[in-house]
mmCIF file of C-alpha atoms in Angstrom:
data_model
loop_
_atom_site.group_PDB
_atom_site.id
_atom_site.type_symbol
_atom_site.label_atom_id
_atom_site.label_comp_id
_atom_site.label_asym_id
_atom_site.label_seq_id
_atom_site.Cartn_x
_atom_site.Cartn_y
_atom_site.Cartn_z
ATOM 1 C CA UNK D 1 65.963 131.758 153.892
ATOM 2 C CA UNK D 2 62.949 131.702 151.976
ATOM 3 C CA UNK D 3 62.973 131.626 147.991
ATOM 4 C CA UNK D 4 59.918 133.476 146.666
ATOM 5 C CA UNK D 5 59.169 133.325 142.841
ATOM 6 C CA UNK D 6 56.432 135.301 141.268
ATOM 7 C CA UNK D 7 55.876 133.917 137.666
ATOM 8 C CA UNK D 8 54.412 136.377 135.264
ATOM 9 C CA UNK D 9 53.642 136.002 131.548
ATOM 10 C CA UNK D 10 56.658 138.238 130.400
ATOM 11 C CA UNK D 11 59.028 138.173 133.483
ATOM 12 C CA UNK D 12 59.768 136.059 136.651
ATOM 13 C CA UNK D 13 61.107 137.704 139.618
ATOM 14 C CA UNK D 14 62.720 135.694 142.323
ATOM 15 C CA UNK D 15 63.665 136.894 145.942
ATOM 16 C CA UNK D 16 65.363 135.660 148.871
ATOM 17 C CA UNK D 17 63.931 136.602 152.378
ATOM 18 C CA UNK D 18 65.453 136.242 155.627
ATOM 19 C CA UNK D 19 62.570 136.786 157.858
ATOM 20 C CA UNK D 20 60.393 139.687 156.472
ATOM 21 C CA UNK D 21 63.551 141.363 154.933
ATOM 22 C CA UNK D 22 64.295 140.821 151.228
ATOM 23 C CA UNK D 23 67.802 140.276 151.007
ATOM 24 C CA UNK D 24 68.209 140.189 147.124
ATOM 25 C CA UNK D 25 66.114 139.693 143.996
ATOM 26 C CA UNK D 26 66.422 138.781 140.350
ATOM 27 C CA UNK D 27 64.450 139.036 137.184
ATOM 28 C CA UNK D 28 64.427 136.561 134.260
ATOM 29 C CA UNK D 29 62.410 136.217 131.254
ATOM 30 C CA UNK D 30 59.408 133.694 131.595
ATOM 31 C CA UNK D 31 60.322 131.024 129.114
ATOM 32 C CA UNK D 32 57.727 128.132 129.362
ATOM 33 C CA UNK D 33 60.079 125.551 127.859
ATOM 34 C CA UNK D 34 62.914 126.218 130.401
ATOM 35 C CA UNK D 35 63.578 122.805 132.286
ATOM 36 C CA UNK D 36 64.260 122.687 135.857
ATOM 37 C CA UNK D 37 68.073 122.202 135.222
ATOM 38 C CA UNK D 38 67.863 125.381 133.057
ATOM 39 C CA UNK D 39 66.157 127.321 135.902
ATOM 40 C CA UNK D 40 69.133 126.137 138.160
ATOM 41 C CA UNK D 41 71.803 127.145 135.692
ATOM 42 C CA UNK D 42 70.469 130.705 135.958
ATOM 43 C CA UNK D 43 69.897 130.931 139.752
ATOM 44 C CA UNK D 44 72.855 129.041 141.032
ATOM 45 C CA UNK D 45 75.433 131.511 140.049
ATOM 46 C CA UNK D 46 73.357 134.495 141.415
ATOM 47 C CA UNK D 47 72.968 132.857 144.698
ATOM 48 C CA UNK D 48 76.917 132.565 144.688
ATOM 49 C CA UNK D 49 77.363 136.133 143.692
ATOM 50 C CA UNK D 50 74.925 136.951 146.680
ATOM 51 C CA UNK D 51 77.045 134.888 148.890
ATOM 52 C CA UNK D 52 74.173 132.629 149.725
ATOM 53 C CA UNK D 53 74.952 128.744 149.789
ATOM 54 C CA UNK D 54 72.209 126.616 148.459
ATOM 55 C CA UNK D 55 71.906 124.943 151.846
ATOM 56 C CA UNK D 56 70.979 128.348 153.309
ATOM 57 C CA UNK D 57 67.647 128.216 151.517
ATOM 58 C CA UNK D 58 65.295 126.186 153.478
ATOM 59 C CA UNK D 59 61.903 127.118 152.047
ATOM 60 C CA UNK D 60 60.287 128.054 148.801
ATOM 61 C CA UNK D 61 57.024 129.537 147.706
ATOM 62 C CA UNK D 62 56.093 129.888 143.979
ATOM 63 C CA UNK D 63 53.145 132.083 142.626
ATOM 64 C CA UNK D 64 52.692 131.104 138.924
ATOM 65 C CA UNK D 65 50.217 132.139 136.085
ATOM 66 C CA UNK D 66 51.914 129.479 133.818
ATOM 67 C CA UNK D 67 51.314 126.015 135.657
ATOM 68 C CA UNK D 68 54.054 124.372 133.334
ATOM 69 C CA UNK D 69 56.576 126.840 134.621
ATOM 70 C CA UNK D 70 55.665 126.159 138.168
ATOM 71 C CA UNK D 71 56.234 122.412 137.733
ATOM 72 C CA UNK D 72 59.718 123.102 136.545
ATOM 73 C CA UNK D 73 60.379 125.365 139.469
ATOM 74 C CA UNK D 74 59.197 123.144 141.932
ATOM 75 C CA UNK D 75 61.153 120.269 140.314
ATOM 76 C CA UNK D 76 64.332 122.522 140.653
ATOM 77 C CA UNK D 77 63.631 123.538 144.115
ATOM 78 C CA UNK D 78 63.304 119.774 145.085
ATOM 79 C CA UNK D 79 66.436 118.704 143.207
ATOM 80 C CA UNK D 80 68.713 121.392 144.067
ATOM 81 C CA UNK D 81 67.505 123.158 147.203
ATOM 82 C CA UNK D 82 66.003 119.952 148.913
ATOM 83 C CA UNK D 83 62.660 121.643 149.623
ATOM 84 C CA UNK D 84 59.100 121.182 148.381
ATOM 85 C CA UNK D 85 57.765 124.487 147.564
ATOM 86 C CA UNK D 86 54.119 125.715 148.294
ATOM 87 C CA UNK D 87 52.640 126.610 144.889
ATOM 88 C CA UNK D 88 50.161 129.447 145.096
ATOM 89 C CA UNK D 89 47.602 129.233 142.346
ATOM 90 C CA UNK D 90 43.873 128.460 141.727
ATOM 91 C CA UNK D 91 44.093 124.992 143.112
ATOM 92 C CA UNK D 92 45.550 126.351 146.479
ATOM 93 C CA UNK D 93 42.694 126.256 149.314
ATOM 94 C CA UNK D 94 43.051 129.222 151.234
ATOM 95 C CA UNK D 95 39.918 128.615 153.041
ATOM 96 C CA UNK D 96 38.373 131.791 152.005
ATOM 97 C CA UNK D 97 34.742 131.499 151.212
ATOM 98 C CA UNK D 98 33.023 133.976 149.086
#
């Protein structure tokens, strides 16, 4: 499963995809000071409620307008899900030329 996270200025939306199908999604307030362990404390019970074991998540992607939040989410994914997420931001080279 793929964990996709979209960090906005006000809300952060996370969703689990199985292939192209959205299985479940959640909305959190975007708190810039939230640490990786705090993100996990929010996400882990929701995974359990959805019947998804953390080991079932084998990839992650983060789109973040707030780089500090992206770092915390990246660290959370590495520590608790065992995967290094792709971070979509201005630094990501998509190979598109203007």
